[in-house]
mmCIF file of C-alpha atoms in Angstrom:
data_model
loop_
_atom_site.group_PDB
_atom_site.id
_atom_site.type_symbol
_atom_site.label_atom_id
_atom_site.label_comp_id
_atom_site.label_asym_id
_atom_site.label_seq_id
_atom_site.Cartn_x
_atom_site.Cartn_y
_atom_site.Cartn_z
ATOM 1 C CA MET A 15 64.618 -17.805 -69.923
ATOM 2 C CA LYS A 16 66.276 -20.473 -67.713
ATOM 3 C CA LEU A 17 65.547 -20.482 -64.162
ATOM 4 C CA SER A 18 68.476 -20.579 -61.346
ATOM 5 C CA MET A 19 69.293 -23.611 -59.271
ATOM 6 C CA VAL A 20 67.600 -22.192 -56.074
ATOM 7 C CA GLU A 21 64.285 -21.394 -58.120
ATOM 8 C CA GLN A 22 64.359 -25.089 -59.760
ATOM 9 C CA GLY A 23 64.716 -26.516 -56.015
ATOM 10 C CA LYS A 24 61.637 -24.512 -54.670
ATOM 11 C CA LYS A 25 59.663 -25.657 -57.293
ATOM 12 C CA LEU A 26 60.332 -29.238 -56.877
ATOM 13 C CA GLU A 27 59.853 -28.750 -53.063
ATOM 14 C CA ASN A 28 56.222 -27.612 -53.811
ATOM 15 C CA VAL A 29 55.244 -30.926 -55.789
ATOM 16 C CA VAL A 30 53.967 -33.941 -53.661
ATOM 17 C CA GLU A 31 54.720 -37.290 -55.159
ATOM 18 C CA PHE A 32 51.615 -39.621 -54.375
ATOM 19 C CA SER A 33 52.470 -42.332 -57.331
ATOM 20 C CA ARG A 34 54.602 -44.515 -55.239
ATOM 21 C CA TYR A 35 51.851 -44.436 -52.383
ATOM 22 C CA THR A 36 49.202 -45.478 -54.811
ATOM 23 C CA ARG A 37 50.999 -48.272 -56.292
ATOM 24 C CA ARG A 38 51.505 -50.077 -52.797
ATOM 25 C CA ILE A 39 47.901 -49.544 -52.053
ATOM 26 C CA ARG A 40 46.883 -51.122 -55.549
ATOM 27 C CA SER A 41 49.232 -53.994 -54.789
ATOM 28 C CA LYS A 42 47.717 -54.800 -51.402
ATOM 29 C CA ILE A 43 44.100 -53.795 -52.043
ATOM 30 C CA TRP A 44 42.613 -57.611 -52.037
ATOM 31 C CA ARG A 45 44.394 -58.374 -48.900
ATOM 32 C CA LEU A 46 42.915 -55.285 -47.345
ATOM 33 C CA LEU A 47 39.273 -56.127 -48.458
ATOM 34 C CA ALA A 48 39.818 -59.736 -46.979
ATOM 35 C CA VAL A 49 40.602 -58.039 -43.514
ATOM 36 C CA VAL A 50 37.661 -55.799 -43.816
ATOM 37 C CA ILE A 51 35.259 -58.619 -44.633
ATOM 38 C CA VAL A 52 36.508 -61.047 -41.849
ATOM 39 C CA THR A 53 36.303 -58.113 -39.250
ATOM 40 C CA ALA A 54 32.776 -57.367 -40.304
ATOM 41 C CA VAL A 55 31.591 -60.972 -40.191
ATOM 42 C CA VAL A 56 33.044 -61.501 -36.815
ATOM 43 C CA ALA A 57 31.870 -58.174 -35.290
ATOM 44 C CA TYR A 58 28.351 -58.589 -36.641
ATOM 45 C CA PRO A 59 27.079 -61.252 -34.050
ATOM 46 C CA LEU A 60 28.822 -59.435 -31.147
ATOM 47 C CA ILE A 61 26.958 -56.071 -32.355
ATOM 48 C CA LYS A 62 23.757 -58.161 -32.424
ATOM 49 C CA LEU A 63 24.545 -59.411 -28.837
ATOM 50 C CA ILE A 64 24.655 -55.890 -27.400
ATOM 51 C CA PRO A 65 21.167 -54.705 -26.141
ATOM 52 C CA SER A 66 19.692 -51.330 -27.823
ATOM 53 C CA LYS A 67 19.730 -48.504 -25.617
ATOM 54 C CA TYR A 68 17.382 -45.546 -25.901
ATOM 55 C CA VAL A 69 18.182 -41.829 -24.586
ATOM 56 C CA ALA A 70 15.608 -39.463 -23.807
ATOM 57 C CA THR A 71 16.168 -35.912 -22.967
ATOM 58 C CA SER A 72 13.872 -33.513 -21.128
ATOM 59 C CA ALA A 73 14.744 -29.968 -20.983
ATOM 60 C CA VAL A 74 13.890 -27.562 -18.171
ATOM 61 C CA MET A 75 14.433 -23.852 -17.953
ATOM 62 C CA ILE A 76 15.660 -22.407 -14.635
ATOM 63 C CA LYS A 77 15.566 -18.645 -13.715
ATOM 64 C CA ALA A 78 17.811 -16.989 -11.184
ATOM 65 C CA LEU A 79 15.654 -13.961 -11.003
ATOM 66 C CA GLN A 80 11.971 -14.595 -10.927
ATOM 67 C CA ASP A 81 9.482 -12.093 -12.362
ATOM 68 C CA ASP A 82 8.357 -9.687 -10.371
ATOM 69 C CA THR A 83 4.682 -9.692 -9.766
ATOM 70 C CA THR A 84 4.440 -7.364 -6.928
ATOM 71 C CA PRO A 85 6.481 -4.069 -6.183
ATOM 72 C CA LEU A 86 7.789 -5.717 -3.110
ATOM 73 C CA PRO A 87 10.831 -7.808 -2.970
ATOM 74 C CA GLN A 88 10.984 -11.559 -3.493
ATOM 75 C CA LEU A 89 11.629 -13.806 -0.609
ATOM 76 C CA SER A 90 14.269 -15.701 -2.736
ATOM 77 C CA ARG A 91 16.833 -13.719 -4.645
ATOM 78 C CA TYR A 92 19.731 -15.128 -6.574
ATOM 79 C CA ASP A 93 22.644 -13.469 -8.308
ATOM 80 C CA ALA A 94 22.154 -14.731 -11.759
ATOM 81 C CA THR A 95 25.840 -13.726 -12.701
ATOM 82 C CA ARG A 96 27.214 -16.490 -10.389
ATOM 83 C CA SER A 97 27.921 -19.759 -11.913
ATOM 84 C CA ASP A 98 27.788 -21.722 -8.804
ATOM 85 C CA PHE A 99 23.823 -21.176 -8.781
ATOM 86 C CA TYR A 100 23.453 -23.171 -11.890
ATOM 87 C CA GLU A 101 25.855 -25.618 -10.590
ATOM 88 C CA THR A 102 23.796 -26.056 -7.642
ATOM 89 C CA GLN A 103 20.601 -26.508 -9.588
ATOM 90 C CA TYR A 104 22.558 -29.382 -11.599
ATOM 91 C CA ALA A 105 23.339 -30.932 -8.111
ATOM 92 C CA ILE A 106 19.681 -30.786 -6.937
ATOM 93 C CA VAL A 107 18.220 -32.355 -10.062
ATOM 94 C CA GLN A 108 20.574 -35.365 -9.174
ATOM 95 C CA SER A 109 20.009 -35.153 -5.608
ATOM 96 C CA ARG A 110 18.469 -37.933 -3.667
ATOM 97 C CA VAL A 111 15.537 -35.903 -2.646
ATOM 98 C CA VAL A 112 14.481 -35.303 -6.335
ATOM 99 C CA ILE A 113 15.180 -38.690 -7.651
ATOM 100 C CA GLN A 114 13.659 -40.755 -5.049
ATOM 101 C CA LYS A 115 10.481 -38.622 -5.383
ATOM 102 C CA ALA A 116 10.453 -39.344 -9.135
ATOM 103 C CA ILE A 117 10.844 -43.113 -8.503
ATOM 104 C CA THR A 118 8.148 -42.819 -6.109
ATOM 105 C CA ASP A 119 5.793 -40.926 -8.683
ATOM 106 C CA LEU A 120 6.599 -43.310 -11.487
ATOM 107 C CA LYS A 121 6.780 -46.338 -9.105
ATOM 108 C CA LEU A 122 10.154 -47.323 -10.473
ATOM 109 C CA ASP A 123 11.045 -49.379 -7.272
ATOM 110 C CA GLN A 124 8.144 -51.995 -8.197
ATOM 111 C CA GLU A 125 9.750 -52.548 -11.629
ATOM 112 C CA PRO A 126 12.061 -55.590 -11.497
ATOM 113 C CA THR A 127 14.600 -53.993 -14.130
ATOM 114 C CA PHE A 128 15.014 -51.258 -11.677
ATOM 115 C CA ASN A 129 14.580 -52.815 -8.050
ATOM 116 C CA GLY A 130 17.171 -55.376 -8.643
ATOM 117 C CA GLY A 131 14.850 -58.252 -9.846
ATOM 118 C CA PHE A 132 12.070 -58.020 -7.334
ATOM 119 C CA ASP A 133 8.870 -59.167 -9.155
ATOM 120 C CA ALA A 134 5.207 -58.540 -7.742
ATOM 121 C CA SER A 135 5.232 -61.718 -5.717
ATOM 122 C CA GLN A 136 8.366 -60.706 -3.957
ATOM 123 C CA ILE A 137 7.252 -56.833 -3.222
ATOM 124 C CA THR A 138 6.876 -56.541 0.634
ATOM 125 C CA PRO A 139 6.928 -53.517 2.958
ATOM 126 C CA ASP A 140 10.045 -55.110 4.575
ATOM 127 C CA ASN A 141 12.253 -54.857 1.451
ATOM 128 C CA ALA A 142 11.035 -51.447 0.297
ATOM 129 C CA ALA A 143 14.285 -49.768 1.497
ATOM 130 C CA LEU A 144 16.332 -52.290 -0.420
ATOM 131 C CA ARG A 145 14.208 -52.050 -3.596
ATOM 132 C CA MET A 146 14.356 -48.142 -3.102
ATOM 133 C CA GLU A 147 18.235 -48.105 -2.852
ATOM 134 C CA LYS A 148 18.628 -50.558 -5.862
ATOM 135 C CA THR A 149 16.274 -48.432 -7.989
ATOM 136 C CA LEU A 150 17.972 -45.402 -6.797
ATOM 137 C CA LYS A 151 21.408 -46.613 -7.836
ATOM 138 C CA ASN A 152 20.157 -47.630 -11.279
ATOM 139 C CA VAL A 153 18.511 -44.357 -12.013
ATOM 140 C CA VAL A 154 21.558 -42.304 -10.938
ATOM 141 C CA ASN A 155 23.773 -44.642 -13.273
ATOM 142 C CA ASN A 156 21.876 -43.997 -16.083
ATOM 143 C CA LEU A 157 20.809 -40.259 -15.547
ATOM 144 C CA SER A 158 22.861 -37.359 -16.811
ATOM 145 C CA VAL A 159 22.446 -33.719 -16.330
ATOM 146 C CA SER A 160 24.062 -30.896 -18.246
ATOM 147 C CA GLY A 161 23.398 -27.276 -19.062
ATOM 148 C CA VAL A 162 22.706 -25.988 -22.446
ATOM 149 C CA ARG A 163 25.319 -23.492 -23.209
ATOM 150 C CA ASN A 164 24.694 -19.552 -23.090
ATOM 151 C CA THR A 165 20.980 -20.479 -22.085
ATOM 152 C CA GLN A 166 18.944 -21.176 -18.758
ATOM 153 C CA LEU A 167 18.088 -24.742 -20.045
ATOM 154 C CA ILE A 168 19.048 -27.887 -18.155
ATOM 155 C CA ASP A 169 18.821 -31.299 -20.382
ATOM 156 C CA ILE A 170 17.750 -34.045 -18.192
ATOM 157 C CA SER A 171 18.814 -37.292 -20.339
ATOM 158 C CA PHE A 172 18.210 -40.863 -19.275
ATOM 159 C CA GLN A 173 19.135 -44.133 -20.979
ATOM 160 C CA SER A 174 17.132 -47.103 -21.183
ATOM 161 C CA PRO A 175 16.357 -50.218 -23.146
ATOM 162 C CA SER A 176 12.870 -48.847 -23.482
ATOM 163 C CA SER A 177 12.241 -45.715 -25.496
ATOM 164 C CA GLU A 178 9.023 -45.083 -23.523
ATOM 165 C CA MET A 179 10.937 -45.749 -20.059
ATOM 166 C CA ALA A 180 13.681 -43.571 -21.118
ATOM 167 C CA ALA A 181 11.177 -40.844 -21.921
ATOM 168 C CA ASN A 182 8.988 -41.394 -18.605
ATOM 169 C CA VAL A 183 12.036 -41.192 -16.298
ATOM 170 C CA ALA A 184 13.375 -38.136 -17.933
ATOM 171 C CA ASN A 185 10.029 -36.304 -17.790
ATOM 172 C CA GLY A 186 9.647 -37.617 -14.329
ATOM 173 C CA VAL A 187 12.770 -36.359 -12.925
ATOM 174 C CA ALA A 188 12.346 -33.029 -14.590
ATOM 175 C CA ARG A 189 8.794 -33.087 -13.059
ATOM 176 C CA ALA A 190 9.934 -33.979 -9.613
ATOM 177 C CA TYR A 191 12.757 -31.067 -9.802
ATOM 178 C CA ILE A 192 9.991 -28.449 -10.692
ATOM 179 C CA ASN A 193 7.799 -29.886 -7.943
ATOM 180 C CA TYR A 194 10.517 -29.824 -5.559
ATOM 181 C CA SER A 195 11.579 -26.052 -6.391
ATOM 182 C CA VAL A 196 7.857 -25.264 -5.941
ATOM 183 C CA GLU A 197 7.384 -26.852 -2.962
ATOM 184 C CA GLN A 198 10.652 -25.314 -1.457
ATOM 185 C CA LYS A 199 9.373 -21.800 -2.321
ATOM 186 C CA HIS A 200 6.024 -22.588 -1.163
ATOM 187 C CA LYS A 201 7.510 -23.758 2.220
ATOM 188 C CA ALA A 202 9.679 -20.461 2.189
ATOM 189 C CA THR A 203 6.625 -18.432 1.696
ATOM 190 C CA GLU A 204 4.567 -20.275 4.350
ATOM 191 C CA ASP A 205 7.328 -19.782 7.004
ATOM 192 C CA ALA A 206 7.695 -16.252 6.103
ATOM 193 C CA LEU A 207 3.934 -15.775 6.462
ATOM 194 C CA HIS A 208 3.863 -17.527 9.732
ATOM 195 C CA TRP A 209 6.810 -15.566 10.831
ATOM 196 C CA ASN A 210 5.269 -12.127 9.490
ATOM 197 C CA GLN A 211 1.959 -12.869 11.381
ATOM 198 C CA GLN A 212 3.718 -13.534 14.532
ATOM 199 C CA GLN A 213 5.596 -10.141 13.886
ATOM 200 C CA MET A 214 2.510 -8.288 13.215
ATOM 201 C CA GLU A 215 0.776 -9.786 16.692
ATOM 202 C CA ARG A 216 3.870 -8.632 18.513
ATOM 203 C CA VAL A 217 4.116 -5.117 16.754
ATOM 204 C CA GLN A 218 0.397 -4.792 17.214
ATOM 205 C CA GLN A 219 0.494 -5.433 20.842
ATOM 206 C CA GLN A 220 3.454 -3.080 20.832
ATOM 207 C CA MET A 221 1.345 -0.231 19.531
ATOM 208 C CA VAL A 222 -1.362 -1.100 22.153
ATOM 209 C CA ASP A 223 1.206 -0.741 24.873
ATOM 210 C CA GLN A 224 2.709 2.475 23.529
ATOM 211 C CA LYS A 225 -0.776 4.154 23.142
ATOM 212 C CA ALA A 226 -1.558 3.286 26.895
ATOM 213 C CA ALA A 227 1.559 4.336 27.840
ATOM 214 C CA ILE A 228 1.083 7.817 26.010
ATOM 215 C CA ASP A 229 -2.407 8.059 27.394
ATOM 216 C CA ALA A 230 -1.285 7.244 30.974
ATOM 217 C CA PHE A 231 1.570 10.023 30.735
ATOM 218 C CA LEU A 232 -0.889 12.638 29.668
ATOM 219 C CA LYS A 233 -3.302 11.852 32.544
ATOM 220 C CA LYS A 234 -0.418 11.868 34.933
ATOM 221 C CA GLU A 235 0.942 15.154 33.845
ATOM 222 C CA ASN A 236 -2.595 16.736 33.150
ATOM 223 C CA MET A 237 -1.822 17.477 29.574
ATOM 224 C CA LEU A 238 -4.417 17.944 26.708
ATOM 225 C CA THR A 239 -3.645 17.258 23.050
ATOM 226 C CA PHE A 240 -5.464 20.105 21.867
ATOM 227 C CA ARG A 241 -3.622 21.269 18.558
ATOM 228 C CA GLY A 242 -0.456 19.418 19.828
ATOM 229 C CA VAL A 243 0.557 18.587 23.198
ATOM 230 C CA ASP A 244 1.361 22.248 24.103
ATOM 231 C CA GLY A 245 -1.612 23.543 21.975
ATOM 232 C CA TYR A 246 -3.696 24.250 24.977
ATOM 233 C CA GLU A 247 -0.935 25.916 27.081
ATOM 234 C CA THR A 248 0.134 28.016 23.862
ATOM 235 C CA GLU A 249 -3.547 29.071 23.614
ATOM 236 C CA GLN A 250 -3.986 30.041 27.286
ATOM 237 C CA LEU A 251 -0.634 31.964 26.821
ATOM 238 C CA GLY A 252 -1.753 33.793 23.770
ATOM 239 C CA ILE A 253 -5.194 34.591 25.656
ATOM 240 C CA ILE A 254 -3.360 36.048 28.779
ATOM 241 C CA THR A 255 -0.933 37.907 26.687
ATOM 242 C CA ASN A 256 -3.735 39.616 24.840
ATOM 243 C CA ARG A 257 -5.604 40.379 28.060
ATOM 244 C CA LEU A 258 -2.460 41.939 29.565
ATOM 245 C CA ALA A 259 -2.085 43.884 26.426
ATOM 246 C CA ASP A 260 -5.287 45.271 26.841
ATOM 247 C CA ALA A 261 -5.165 45.897 30.525
ATOM 248 C CA THR A 262 -1.936 47.836 30.227
ATOM 249 C CA GLN A 263 -3.718 49.951 27.567
ATOM 250 C CA ARG A 264 -6.399 50.640 29.845
ATOM 251 C CA ARG A 265 -4.043 51.451 32.704
ATOM 252 C CA ILE A 266 -2.120 53.790 30.639
ATOM 253 C CA ALA A 267 -5.295 55.723 29.452
ATOM 254 C CA ALA A 268 -6.520 55.877 33.349
ATOM 255 C CA GLN A 269 -3.147 56.928 34.602
ATOM 256 C CA SER A 270 -3.152 59.811 32.095
ATOM 257 C CA GLN A 271 -6.550 60.747 32.817
ATOM 258 C CA TYR A 272 -5.503 60.923 36.658
ATOM 259 C CA ASP A 273 -2.456 62.578 36.066
ATOM 260 C CA GLU A 274 -4.503 65.457 33.943
ATOM 261 C CA VAL A 275 -6.953 65.628 36.744
ATOM 262 C CA GLN A 276 -4.377 66.010 39.601
ATOM 263 C CA LYS A 277 -2.431 68.820 37.554
ATOM 264 C CA ALA A 278 -5.880 70.401 36.693
ATOM 265 C CA LEU A 279 -6.417 70.583 40.518
ATOM 266 C CA ALA A 280 -2.985 71.913 41.340
ATOM 267 C CA ASP A 281 -2.962 74.735 38.644
ATOM 268 C CA HIS A 282 -6.410 75.952 38.316
ATOM 269 C CA ALA A 283 -9.527 77.283 40.552
ATOM 270 C CA PRO A 284 -12.834 75.214 40.419
ATOM 271 C CA ASP A 285 -14.682 77.716 38.113
ATOM 272 C CA GLU A 286 -11.745 77.217 35.667
ATOM 273 C CA ILE A 287 -11.373 73.677 35.915
ATOM 274 C CA ILE A 288 -14.951 73.153 34.717
ATOM 275 C CA SER A 289 -13.875 74.803 31.470
ATOM 276 C CA LEU A 290 -11.071 72.174 30.763
ATOM 277 C CA PRO A 291 -11.743 69.452 28.230
ATOM 278 C CA GLU A 292 -11.207 66.819 30.883
ATOM 279 C CA PHE A 293 -14.101 67.976 32.871
ATOM 280 C CA SER A 294 -16.481 69.896 30.701
ATOM 281 C CA GLY A 295 -17.859 67.016 29.078
ATOM 282 C CA HIS A 296 -19.094 65.591 32.300
ATOM 283 C CA ALA A 297 -23.026 65.655 32.550
ATOM 284 C CA GLN A 298 -23.169 67.229 36.293
ATOM 285 C CA ILE A 299 -20.415 69.842 35.337
ATOM 286 C CA GLN A 300 -22.244 70.862 32.297
ATOM 287 C CA ASP A 301 -25.595 71.397 34.246
ATOM 288 C CA LEU A 302 -23.240 73.018 37.269
ATOM 289 C CA ARG A 303 -21.752 75.318 34.565
ATOM 290 C CA ILE A 304 -25.256 76.506 33.403
ATOM 291 C CA ALA A 305 -26.350 76.900 37.057
ATOM 292 C CA LEU A 306 -23.210 79.108 37.671
ATOM 293 C CA THR A 307 -23.697 81.144 34.828
ATOM 294 C CA GLN A 308 -27.338 81.743 35.620
ATOM 295 C CA THR A 309 -26.842 82.701 39.429
ATOM 296 C CA ARG A 310 -23.712 85.094 38.084
ATOM 297 C CA ARG A 311 -25.867 86.870 35.654
ATOM 298 C CA SER A 312 -28.793 87.271 38.321
ATOM 299 C CA LEU A 313 -26.055 88.418 40.969
ATOM 300 C CA ALA A 314 -24.707 90.905 38.474
ATOM 301 C CA GLU A 315 -28.316 92.329 37.657
ATOM 302 C CA LEU A 316 -29.074 92.858 41.243
ATOM 303 C CA ARG A 317 -26.119 94.626 42.087
ATOM 304 C CA LYS A 318 -27.177 97.021 39.473
ATOM 305 C CA ARG A 319 -30.266 97.727 41.435
ATOM 306 C CA TYR A 320 -29.306 97.352 44.915
ATOM 307 C CA GLY A 321 -26.155 98.074 47.092
ATOM 308 C CA PRO A 322 -23.822 95.433 48.348
ATOM 309 C CA LYS A 323 -25.597 94.721 51.817
ATOM 310 C CA HIS A 324 -28.982 93.941 50.356
ATOM 311 C CA ASP A 325 -30.788 90.908 51.256
ATOM 312 C CA LYS A 326 -31.453 89.644 47.497
ATOM 313 C CA ILE A 327 -27.831 90.424 46.813
ATOM 314 C CA LEU A 328 -26.458 88.309 49.699
ATOM 315 C CA GLU A 329 -28.986 85.621 48.820
ATOM 316 C CA ALA A 330 -27.868 85.748 45.147
ATOM 317 C CA GLN A 331 -24.174 85.541 46.401
ATOM 318 C CA ALA A 332 -25.018 82.516 48.578
ATOM 319 C CA GLN A 333 -26.590 80.993 45.398
ATOM 320 C CA VAL A 334 -23.221 81.281 43.590
ATOM 321 C CA ASP A 335 -21.370 80.162 46.548
ATOM 322 C CA THR A 336 -23.531 76.900 46.701
ATOM 323 C CA VAL A 337 -23.103 76.320 43.079
ATOM 324 C CA ASN A 338 -19.354 76.708 43.561
ATOM 325 C CA GLY A 339 -19.437 74.436 46.300
ATOM 326 C CA GLN A 340 -21.306 71.781 44.476
ATOM 327 C CA ILE A 341 -18.832 72.324 41.528
ATOM 328 C CA GLY A 342 -16.165 71.503 43.980
ATOM 329 C CA LEU A 343 -17.831 68.379 45.260
ATOM 330 C CA VAL A 344 -18.287 67.105 41.718
ATOM 331 C CA ILE A 345 -14.739 67.718 40.847
ATOM 332 C CA GLY A 346 -13.453 65.999 43.722
ATOM 333 C CA GLU A 347 -15.858 63.084 42.930
ATOM 334 C CA LEU A 348 -14.354 62.990 39.444
ATOM 335 C CA ALA A 349 -10.551 63.087 40.695
ATOM 336 C CA ARG A 350 -11.451 60.081 43.185
ATOM 337 C CA GLY A 351 -13.229 58.315 40.250
ATOM 338 C CA ALA A 352 -10.268 58.946 37.989
ATOM 339 C CA ARG A 353 -7.929 57.648 40.922
ATOM 340 C CA GLN A 354 -10.003 54.740 41.489
ATOM 341 C CA GLN A 355 -10.224 53.985 37.733
ATOM 342 C CA PHE A 356 -6.632 54.138 37.455
ATOM 343 C CA GLN A 357 -5.796 51.867 40.651
ATOM 344 C CA ALA A 358 -8.541 49.268 39.225
ATOM 345 C CA ALA A 359 -6.666 49.403 35.951
ATOM 346 C CA GLN A 360 -3.317 48.984 37.709
ATOM 347 C CA ASP A 361 -4.740 45.788 39.726
ATOM 348 C CA GLU A 362 -5.873 44.276 36.455
ATOM 349 C CA GLU A 363 -2.716 44.840 34.770
ATOM 350 C CA ASN A 364 -0.876 43.405 37.598
ATOM 351 C CA ARG A 365 -3.270 40.437 37.770
ATOM 352 C CA TYR A 366 -2.815 39.489 34.228
ATOM 353 C CA GLN A 367 1.030 39.913 34.575
ATOM 354 C CA THR A 368 1.150 37.396 37.499
ATOM 355 C CA MET A 369 -0.987 35.176 35.310
ATOM 356 C CA LEU A 370 1.247 35.584 32.486
ATOM 357 C CA ASP A 371 4.352 34.889 34.521
ATOM 358 C CA ALA A 372 3.003 31.882 35.994
ATOM 359 C CA GLN A 373 1.842 30.417 32.495
ATOM 360 C CA LYS A 374 5.438 31.245 31.178
ATOM 361 C CA GLY A 375 6.764 29.214 34.126
ATOM 362 C CA ASN A 376 4.560 26.280 33.417
ATOM 363 C CA PHE A 377 5.301 26.633 29.597
ATOM 364 C CA GLN A 378 8.912 26.105 30.312
ATOM 365 C CA GLN A 379 8.167 23.276 32.321
ATOM 366 C CA LEU A 380 6.111 22.027 29.697
ATOM 367 C CA ALA A 381 9.196 21.867 27.311
ATOM 368 C CA GLY A 382 10.724 18.686 29.136
ATOM 369 C CA LYS A 383 7.211 16.886 29.105
ATOM 370 C CA ARG A 384 6.689 17.815 25.387
ATOM 371 C CA ASP A 385 10.222 16.119 24.292
ATOM 372 C CA GLN A 386 8.948 13.183 26.383
ATOM 373 C CA TYR A 387 5.840 13.058 24.632
ATOM 374 C CA ASN A 388 7.228 13.736 21.063
ATOM 375 C CA THR A 389 9.801 10.781 21.680
ATOM 376 C CA MET A 390 6.698 8.402 22.675
ATOM 377 C CA MET A 391 4.831 9.583 19.747
ATOM 378 C CA THR A 392 7.843 9.013 17.349
ATOM 379 C CA ALA A 393 8.223 5.478 18.710
ATOM 380 C CA LEU A 394 4.463 4.847 18.000
ATOM 381 C CA ASN A 395 4.770 6.256 14.571
ATOM 382 C CA LYS A 396 7.775 4.032 13.938
ATOM 383 C CA THR A 397 5.843 0.954 15.348
ATOM 384 C CA GLN A 398 2.762 1.949 13.089
ATOM 385 C CA GLU A 399 5.034 2.225 9.890
ATOM 386 C CA LEU A 400 6.399 -1.195 10.818
ATOM 387 C CA TYR A 401 2.906 -2.771 11.168
ATOM 388 C CA GLN A 402 1.986 -1.308 7.997
ATOM 389 C CA THR A 403 5.176 -2.545 6.088
ATOM 390 C CA LEU A 404 4.601 -6.148 7.701
ATOM 391 C CA TYR A 405 0.652 -6.004 6.921
ATOM 392 C CA GLN A 406 1.594 -5.271 3.247
ATOM 393 C CA ARG A 407 4.266 -7.841 3.331
ATOM 394 C CA ALA A 408 1.678 -10.467 4.570
ATOM 395 C CA HIS A 409 -0.837 -9.606 1.528
ATOM 396 C CA GLU A 410 2.014 -10.021 -1.177
#
């Protein structure tokens, strides 16, 4: 089957022809080899003249959020989602204070390779600042700090002709950064503790003043903290109310008895009154009833024997009249006693009512004092809560 012209063109386009290039290379191969050999011969001495450099790297892990060793919030809190935190740490590693501390710890300012050529005989206190500046510049120029992607690690690298020196400086800078971070946190903790202690002393003195003010207020207002600031008054009010209720009950009973006595005196004769329930239970009335019965019986028997003008009948009649007179006297005494009992119960009720009215007035006046006392106690409780928080924080 024959292919069309378009398909033949596509087939030719898919074929790359290298033969003409390979022929050109084979024709120039010796010339190219000569150039390579000459270049290698010339470059070898130059490469040998370049001093060897060693790079040592120390990795340090940084954590934006420290481990919570206590239930209390940490003094330093950072947002780990913000990239500027890690950038800040990179800058701190390369800061003057960290590098200078590493130089001091490693005594690099006494090394001629770092301090600008000052040997042991030339080191004096006068050139200490100059040596430190030159050493600081050399360390900074050969130091590099970078973060490891997607980790919390920092690579601290140092380049030096000596592998041992490169490792020492890299580790020294990492150690200086760690110590600096620890010192900063320790300083923050000490500052917080000092401030916390000052606040504790201030709050403690405030509690003492508030308690003294409450005691002075209670003494001034003559108040007792018995079951609360109004407990004593409430107890007194309850006692008086109960006594008033008892006095009212007694007054009602005495008044009822007095009214019955007065009604009986108005509606009945003395010999009938002694048969009423209000009087019949009295001991004297019972004796007089017996005496009246006996004298009446004697009078009736004598009347059967003698005439109405007989001396014995007159004598018996006199005895009956005497008993009736005694009954009248006793009834009068009972009536006066009922009246006095009623008046006494009424006076007692009025007295307790007066006491209750006065106690109510005192209790109403106590409301404002109670509010003031509660306000002072609330402030004291809040101060005590603040002191407990500071005390707990101081022992973190």
